[in-house]
Short mmCIF file of N, CA and C in Angstrom, two decimals:
data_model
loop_
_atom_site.label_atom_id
_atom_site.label_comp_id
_atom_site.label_asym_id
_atom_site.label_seq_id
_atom_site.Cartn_x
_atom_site.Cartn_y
_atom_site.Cartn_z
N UNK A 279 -19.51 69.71 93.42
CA UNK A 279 -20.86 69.30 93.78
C UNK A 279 -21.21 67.96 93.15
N UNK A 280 -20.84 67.65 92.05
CA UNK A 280 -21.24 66.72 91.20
C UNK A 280 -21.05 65.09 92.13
N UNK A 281 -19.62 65.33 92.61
CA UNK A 281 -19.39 63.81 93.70
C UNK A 281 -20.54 63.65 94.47
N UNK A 282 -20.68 65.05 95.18
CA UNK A 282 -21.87 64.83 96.30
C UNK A 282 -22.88 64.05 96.11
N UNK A 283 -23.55 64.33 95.09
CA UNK A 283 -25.10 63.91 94.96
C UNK A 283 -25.07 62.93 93.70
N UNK A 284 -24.06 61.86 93.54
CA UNK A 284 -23.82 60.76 92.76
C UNK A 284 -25.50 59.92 92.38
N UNK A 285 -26.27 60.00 91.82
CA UNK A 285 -25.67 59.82 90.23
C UNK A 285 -26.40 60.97 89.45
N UNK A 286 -26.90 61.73 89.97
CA UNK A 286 -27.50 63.11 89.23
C UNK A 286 -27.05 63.93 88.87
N UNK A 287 -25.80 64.38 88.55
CA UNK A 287 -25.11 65.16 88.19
C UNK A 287 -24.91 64.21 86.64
N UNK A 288 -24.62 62.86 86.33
CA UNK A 288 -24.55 62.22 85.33
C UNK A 288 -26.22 61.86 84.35
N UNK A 289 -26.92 61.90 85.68
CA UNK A 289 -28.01 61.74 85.17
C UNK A 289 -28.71 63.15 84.48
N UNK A 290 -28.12 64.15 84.54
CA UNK A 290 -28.39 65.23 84.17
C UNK A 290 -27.68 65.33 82.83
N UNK A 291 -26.60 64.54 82.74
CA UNK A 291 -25.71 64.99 82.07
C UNK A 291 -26.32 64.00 80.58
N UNK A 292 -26.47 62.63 80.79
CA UNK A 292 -27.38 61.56 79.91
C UNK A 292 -28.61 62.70 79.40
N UNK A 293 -29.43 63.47 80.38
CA UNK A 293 -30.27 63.73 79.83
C UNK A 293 -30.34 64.48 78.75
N UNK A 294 -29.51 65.56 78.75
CA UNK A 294 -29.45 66.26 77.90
C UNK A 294 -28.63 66.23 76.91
N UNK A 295 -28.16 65.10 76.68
CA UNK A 295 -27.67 64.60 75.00
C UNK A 295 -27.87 65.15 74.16
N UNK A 296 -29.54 65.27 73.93
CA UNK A 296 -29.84 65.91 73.03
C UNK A 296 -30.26 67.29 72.22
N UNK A 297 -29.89 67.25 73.50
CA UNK A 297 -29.87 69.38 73.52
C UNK A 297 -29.43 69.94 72.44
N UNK A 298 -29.66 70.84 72.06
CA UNK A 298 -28.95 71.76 70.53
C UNK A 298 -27.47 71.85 71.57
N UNK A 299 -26.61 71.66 70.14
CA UNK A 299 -25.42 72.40 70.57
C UNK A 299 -25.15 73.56 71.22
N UNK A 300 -23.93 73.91 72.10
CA UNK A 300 -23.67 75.32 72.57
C UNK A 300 -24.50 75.54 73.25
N UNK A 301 -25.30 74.76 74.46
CA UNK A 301 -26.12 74.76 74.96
C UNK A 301 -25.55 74.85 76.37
N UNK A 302 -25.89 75.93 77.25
CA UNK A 302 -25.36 75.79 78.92
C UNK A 302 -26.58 75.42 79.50
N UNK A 303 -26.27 74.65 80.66
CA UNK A 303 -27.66 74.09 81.21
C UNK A 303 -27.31 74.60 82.78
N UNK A 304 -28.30 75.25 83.65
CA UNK A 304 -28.27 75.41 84.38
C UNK A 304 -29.32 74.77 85.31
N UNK A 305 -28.94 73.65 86.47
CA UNK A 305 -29.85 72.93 87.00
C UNK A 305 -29.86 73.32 88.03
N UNK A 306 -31.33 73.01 89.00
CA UNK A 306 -31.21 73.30 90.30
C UNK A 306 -31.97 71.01 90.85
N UNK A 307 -30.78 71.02 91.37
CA UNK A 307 -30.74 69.25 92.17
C UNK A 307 -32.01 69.19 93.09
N UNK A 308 -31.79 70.34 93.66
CA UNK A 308 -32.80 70.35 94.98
C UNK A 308 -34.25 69.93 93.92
N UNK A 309 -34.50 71.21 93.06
CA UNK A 309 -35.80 70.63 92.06
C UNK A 309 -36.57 69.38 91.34
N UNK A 310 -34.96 68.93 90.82
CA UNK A 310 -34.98 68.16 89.99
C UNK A 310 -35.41 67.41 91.05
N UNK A 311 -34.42 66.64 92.30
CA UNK A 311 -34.79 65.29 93.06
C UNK A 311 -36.16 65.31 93.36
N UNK A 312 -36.76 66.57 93.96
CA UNK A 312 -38.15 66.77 94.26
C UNK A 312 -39.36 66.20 93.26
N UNK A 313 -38.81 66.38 92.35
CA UNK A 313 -40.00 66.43 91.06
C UNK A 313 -39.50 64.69 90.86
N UNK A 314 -38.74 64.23 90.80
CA UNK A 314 -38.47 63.00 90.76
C UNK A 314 -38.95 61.90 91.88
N UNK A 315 -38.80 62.13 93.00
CA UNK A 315 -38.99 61.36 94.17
C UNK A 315 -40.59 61.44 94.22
N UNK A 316 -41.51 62.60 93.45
CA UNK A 316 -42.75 62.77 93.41
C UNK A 316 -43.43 61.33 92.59
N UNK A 317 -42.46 60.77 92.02
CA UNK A 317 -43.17 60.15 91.21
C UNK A 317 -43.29 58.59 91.38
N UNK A 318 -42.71 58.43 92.66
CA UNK A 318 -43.13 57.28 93.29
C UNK A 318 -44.12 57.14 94.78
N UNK A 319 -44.72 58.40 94.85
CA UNK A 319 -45.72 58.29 96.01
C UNK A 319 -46.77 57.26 95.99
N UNK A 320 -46.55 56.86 95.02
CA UNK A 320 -47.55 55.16 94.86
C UNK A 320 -47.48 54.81 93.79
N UNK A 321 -48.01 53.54 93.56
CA UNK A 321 -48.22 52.60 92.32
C UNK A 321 -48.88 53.62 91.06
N UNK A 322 -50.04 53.92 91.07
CA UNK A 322 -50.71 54.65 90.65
C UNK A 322 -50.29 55.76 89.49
N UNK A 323 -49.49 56.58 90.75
CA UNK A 323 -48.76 57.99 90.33
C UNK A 323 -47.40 57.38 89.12
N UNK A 324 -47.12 56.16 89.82
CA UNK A 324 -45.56 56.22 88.98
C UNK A 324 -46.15 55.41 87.68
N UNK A 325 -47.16 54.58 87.32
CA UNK A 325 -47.45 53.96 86.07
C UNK A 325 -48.42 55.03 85.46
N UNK A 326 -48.66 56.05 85.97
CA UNK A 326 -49.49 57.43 85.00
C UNK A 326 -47.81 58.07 84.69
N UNK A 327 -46.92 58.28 85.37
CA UNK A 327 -46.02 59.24 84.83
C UNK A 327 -44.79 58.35 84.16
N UNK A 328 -45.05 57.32 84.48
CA UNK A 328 -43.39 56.24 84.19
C UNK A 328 -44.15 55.54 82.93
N UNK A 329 -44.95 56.03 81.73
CA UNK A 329 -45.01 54.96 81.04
C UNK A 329 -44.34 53.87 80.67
N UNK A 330 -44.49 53.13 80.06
CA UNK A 330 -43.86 51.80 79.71
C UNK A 330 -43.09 52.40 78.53
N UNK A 331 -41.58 52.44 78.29
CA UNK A 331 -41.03 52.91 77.29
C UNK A 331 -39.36 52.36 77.27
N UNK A 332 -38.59 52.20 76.38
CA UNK A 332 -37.64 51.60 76.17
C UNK A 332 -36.41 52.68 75.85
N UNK A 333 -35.05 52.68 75.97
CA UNK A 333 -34.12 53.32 75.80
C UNK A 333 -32.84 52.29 74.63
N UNK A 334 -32.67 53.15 73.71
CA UNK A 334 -31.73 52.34 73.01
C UNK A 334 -30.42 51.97 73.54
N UNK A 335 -30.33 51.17 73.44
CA UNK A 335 -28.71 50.19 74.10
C UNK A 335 -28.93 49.70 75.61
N UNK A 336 -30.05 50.35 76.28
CA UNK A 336 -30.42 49.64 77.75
C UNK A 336 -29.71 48.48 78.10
N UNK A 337 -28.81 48.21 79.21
CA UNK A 337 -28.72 47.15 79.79
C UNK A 337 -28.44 47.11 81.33
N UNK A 338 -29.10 46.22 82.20
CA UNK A 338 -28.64 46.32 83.59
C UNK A 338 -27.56 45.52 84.18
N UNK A 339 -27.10 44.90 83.29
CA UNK A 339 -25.47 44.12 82.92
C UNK A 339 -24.46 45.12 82.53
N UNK A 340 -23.79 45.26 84.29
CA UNK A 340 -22.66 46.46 83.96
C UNK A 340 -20.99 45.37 82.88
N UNK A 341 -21.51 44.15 82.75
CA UNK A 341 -20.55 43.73 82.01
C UNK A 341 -20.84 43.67 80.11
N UNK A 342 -21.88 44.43 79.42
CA UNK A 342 -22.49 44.53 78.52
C UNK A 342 -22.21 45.47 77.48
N UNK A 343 -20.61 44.86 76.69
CA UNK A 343 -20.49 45.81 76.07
C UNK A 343 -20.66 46.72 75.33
N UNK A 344 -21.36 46.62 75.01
CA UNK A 344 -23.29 47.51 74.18
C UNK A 344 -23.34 49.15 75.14
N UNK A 345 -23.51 48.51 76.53
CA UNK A 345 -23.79 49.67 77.04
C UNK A 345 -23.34 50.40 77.73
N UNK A 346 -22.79 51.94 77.32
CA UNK A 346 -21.84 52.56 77.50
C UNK A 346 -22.45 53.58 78.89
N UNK A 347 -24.08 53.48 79.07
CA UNK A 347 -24.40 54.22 80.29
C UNK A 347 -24.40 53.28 81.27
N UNK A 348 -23.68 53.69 82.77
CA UNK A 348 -24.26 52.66 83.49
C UNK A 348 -25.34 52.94 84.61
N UNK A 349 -26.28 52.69 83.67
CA UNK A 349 -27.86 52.41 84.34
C UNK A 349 -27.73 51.65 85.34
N UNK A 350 -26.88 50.33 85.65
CA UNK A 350 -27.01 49.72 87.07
C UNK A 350 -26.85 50.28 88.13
N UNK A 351 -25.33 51.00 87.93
CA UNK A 351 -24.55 51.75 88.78
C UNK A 351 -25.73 53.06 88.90
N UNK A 352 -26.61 53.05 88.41
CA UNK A 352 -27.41 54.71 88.53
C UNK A 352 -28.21 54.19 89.64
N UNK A 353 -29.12 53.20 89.20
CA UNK A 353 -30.63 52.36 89.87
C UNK A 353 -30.24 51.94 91.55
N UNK A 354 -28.92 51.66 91.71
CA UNK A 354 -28.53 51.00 92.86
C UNK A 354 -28.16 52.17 93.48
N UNK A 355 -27.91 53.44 92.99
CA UNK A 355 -27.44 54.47 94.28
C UNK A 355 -29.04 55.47 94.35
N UNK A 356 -29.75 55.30 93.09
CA UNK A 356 -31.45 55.62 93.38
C UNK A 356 -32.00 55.27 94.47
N UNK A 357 -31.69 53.54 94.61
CA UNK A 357 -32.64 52.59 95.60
C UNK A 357 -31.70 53.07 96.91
N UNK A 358 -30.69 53.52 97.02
CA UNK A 358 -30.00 53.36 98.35
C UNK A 358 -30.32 55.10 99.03
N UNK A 359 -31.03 55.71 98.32
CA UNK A 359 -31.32 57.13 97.83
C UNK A 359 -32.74 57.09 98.09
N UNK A 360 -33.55 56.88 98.00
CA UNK A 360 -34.86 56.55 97.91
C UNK A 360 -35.67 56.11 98.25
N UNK A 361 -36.45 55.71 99.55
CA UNK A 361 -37.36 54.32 99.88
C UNK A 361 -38.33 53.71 99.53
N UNK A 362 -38.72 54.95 98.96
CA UNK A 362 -40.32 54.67 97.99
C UNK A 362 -39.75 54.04 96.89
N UNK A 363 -38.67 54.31 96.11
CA UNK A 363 -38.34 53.53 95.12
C UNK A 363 -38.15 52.34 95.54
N UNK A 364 -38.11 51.80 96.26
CA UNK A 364 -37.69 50.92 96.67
C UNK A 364 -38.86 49.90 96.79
N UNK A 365 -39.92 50.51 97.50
CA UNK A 365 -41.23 50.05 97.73
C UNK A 365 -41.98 49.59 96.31
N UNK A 366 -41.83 51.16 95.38
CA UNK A 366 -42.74 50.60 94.46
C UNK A 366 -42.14 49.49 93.29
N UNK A 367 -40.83 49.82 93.34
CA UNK A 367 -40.08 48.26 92.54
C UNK A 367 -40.68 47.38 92.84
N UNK A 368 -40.75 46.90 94.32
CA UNK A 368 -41.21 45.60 95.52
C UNK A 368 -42.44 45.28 94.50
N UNK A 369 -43.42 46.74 94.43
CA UNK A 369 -45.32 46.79 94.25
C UNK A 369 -44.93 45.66 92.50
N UNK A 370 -44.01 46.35 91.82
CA UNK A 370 -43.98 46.31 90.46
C UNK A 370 -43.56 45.36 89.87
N UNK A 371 -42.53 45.27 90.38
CA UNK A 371 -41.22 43.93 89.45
C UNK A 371 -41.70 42.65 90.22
N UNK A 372 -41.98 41.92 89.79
CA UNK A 372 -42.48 41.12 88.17
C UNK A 372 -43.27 41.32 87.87
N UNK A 373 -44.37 41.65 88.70
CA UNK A 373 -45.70 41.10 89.03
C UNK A 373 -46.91 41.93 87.67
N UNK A 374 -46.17 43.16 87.54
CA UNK A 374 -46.93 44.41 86.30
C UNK A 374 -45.39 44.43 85.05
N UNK A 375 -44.23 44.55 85.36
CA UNK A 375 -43.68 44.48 84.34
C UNK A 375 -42.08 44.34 85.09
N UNK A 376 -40.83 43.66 83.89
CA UNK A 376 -39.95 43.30 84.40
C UNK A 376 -39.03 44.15 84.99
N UNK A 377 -37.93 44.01 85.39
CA UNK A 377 -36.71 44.89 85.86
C UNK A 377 -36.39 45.75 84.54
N UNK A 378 -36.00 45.23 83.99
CA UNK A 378 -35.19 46.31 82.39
C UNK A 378 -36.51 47.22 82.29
N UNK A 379 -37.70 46.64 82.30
CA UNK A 379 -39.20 47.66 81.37
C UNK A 379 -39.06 49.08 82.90
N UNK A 380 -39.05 48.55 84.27
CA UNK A 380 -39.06 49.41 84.97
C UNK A 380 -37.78 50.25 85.22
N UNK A 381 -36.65 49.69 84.87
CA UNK A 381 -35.88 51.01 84.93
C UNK A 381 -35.99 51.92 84.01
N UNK A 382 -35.81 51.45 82.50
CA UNK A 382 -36.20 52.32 81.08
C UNK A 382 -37.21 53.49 81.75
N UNK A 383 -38.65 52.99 81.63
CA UNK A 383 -39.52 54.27 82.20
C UNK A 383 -39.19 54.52 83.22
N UNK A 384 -38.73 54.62 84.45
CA UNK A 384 -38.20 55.34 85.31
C UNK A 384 -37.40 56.39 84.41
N UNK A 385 -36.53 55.72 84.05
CA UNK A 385 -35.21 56.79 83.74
C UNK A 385 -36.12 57.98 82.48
N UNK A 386 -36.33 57.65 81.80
CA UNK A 386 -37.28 58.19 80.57
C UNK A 386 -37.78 59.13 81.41
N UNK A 387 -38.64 58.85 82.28
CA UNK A 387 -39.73 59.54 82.60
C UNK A 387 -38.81 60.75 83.93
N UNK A 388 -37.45 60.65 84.11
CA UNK A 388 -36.24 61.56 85.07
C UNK A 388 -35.86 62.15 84.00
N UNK A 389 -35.72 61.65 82.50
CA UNK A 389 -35.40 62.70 81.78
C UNK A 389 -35.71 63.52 81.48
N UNK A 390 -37.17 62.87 81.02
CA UNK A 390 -38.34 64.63 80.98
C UNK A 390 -38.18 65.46 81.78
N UNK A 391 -38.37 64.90 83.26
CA UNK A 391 -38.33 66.44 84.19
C UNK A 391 -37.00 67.02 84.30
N UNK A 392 -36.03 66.44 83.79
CA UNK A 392 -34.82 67.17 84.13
C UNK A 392 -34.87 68.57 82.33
N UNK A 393 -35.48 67.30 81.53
CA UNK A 393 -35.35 68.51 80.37
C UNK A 393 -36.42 69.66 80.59
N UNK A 394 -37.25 69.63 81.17
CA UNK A 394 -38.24 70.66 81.58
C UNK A 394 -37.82 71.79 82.83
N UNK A 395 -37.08 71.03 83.28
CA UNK A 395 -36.66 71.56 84.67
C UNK A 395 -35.25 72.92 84.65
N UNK A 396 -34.28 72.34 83.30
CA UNK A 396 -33.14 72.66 83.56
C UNK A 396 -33.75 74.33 82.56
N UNK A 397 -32.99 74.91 83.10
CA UNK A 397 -32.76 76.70 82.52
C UNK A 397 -31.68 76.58 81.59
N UNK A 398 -32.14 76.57 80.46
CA UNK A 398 -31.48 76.84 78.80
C UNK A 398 -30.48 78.51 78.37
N UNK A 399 -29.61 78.51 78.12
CA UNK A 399 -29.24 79.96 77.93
C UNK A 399 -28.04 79.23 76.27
N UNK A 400 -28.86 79.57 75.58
CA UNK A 400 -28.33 79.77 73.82
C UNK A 400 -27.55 80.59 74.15
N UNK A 401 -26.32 80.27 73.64
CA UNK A 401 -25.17 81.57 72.84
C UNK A 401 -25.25 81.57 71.60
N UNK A 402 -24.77 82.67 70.92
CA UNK A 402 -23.98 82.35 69.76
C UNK A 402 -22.33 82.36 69.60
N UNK A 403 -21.91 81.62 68.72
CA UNK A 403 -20.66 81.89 68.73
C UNK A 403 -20.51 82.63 67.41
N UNK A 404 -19.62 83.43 67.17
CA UNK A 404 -19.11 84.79 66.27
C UNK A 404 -17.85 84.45 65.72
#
């Protein structure tokens, strides 16, 4: 499944970095994209839920050896994925804030709902 629906299966996978160890995550895509694609129904909606926020090592220079996620490669199969994203970039970039400030909160603000979204099941190990 993971090929299929390129780049959310990775983007799922970024998100939860920080998960406690020994952690199984069980996602549902269909949810997640829903709750995501919600958040560009306008200008409005996406600067109440996309605050302005930064990610450490960010870069949209897939030649940047710093940065080991590739956020370009994510944003470009989003926009080809997406039309409203597409639109509200158009509404946004430059004009309210730059390319790097709008992917960061985008992505930030896909992480939350994926960490809210995904079904947690703790083991222990013995």
């Amino acid at each position: 499944m993971q090929d299929n629906v390129f780049p959310w299966f990775h983007i799922v996978q970024w998100s939860s970095e920080e998960l406690p160890t020994n952690t199984v995550l069980k996602w549902n895509y269909k949810s997640i994209k829903e709750k995501v694609q919600s958040l560009t129904l306008n200008k409005q909606v996406f600067l109440t839920n996309c605050p302005v926020s930064r990610i450490q090592g960010f870069s949209l220079d897939e030649d940047d050896p710093d940065c080991i996620i590739p956020f370009a490669e994510w944003a470009a199969a989003l926009l080809s994925q997406m039309d409203e994203l597409n639109n509200i970039r158009y509404e946004l970039v430059p004009s309210r804030m730059s390319e790097s400030i709008f992917w960061q909160s985008y992505f930030n603000a896909i992480r939350n709902i994926i960490i809210k979204d995904v079904s947690l099941f703790f083991f222990l190990l013995f």
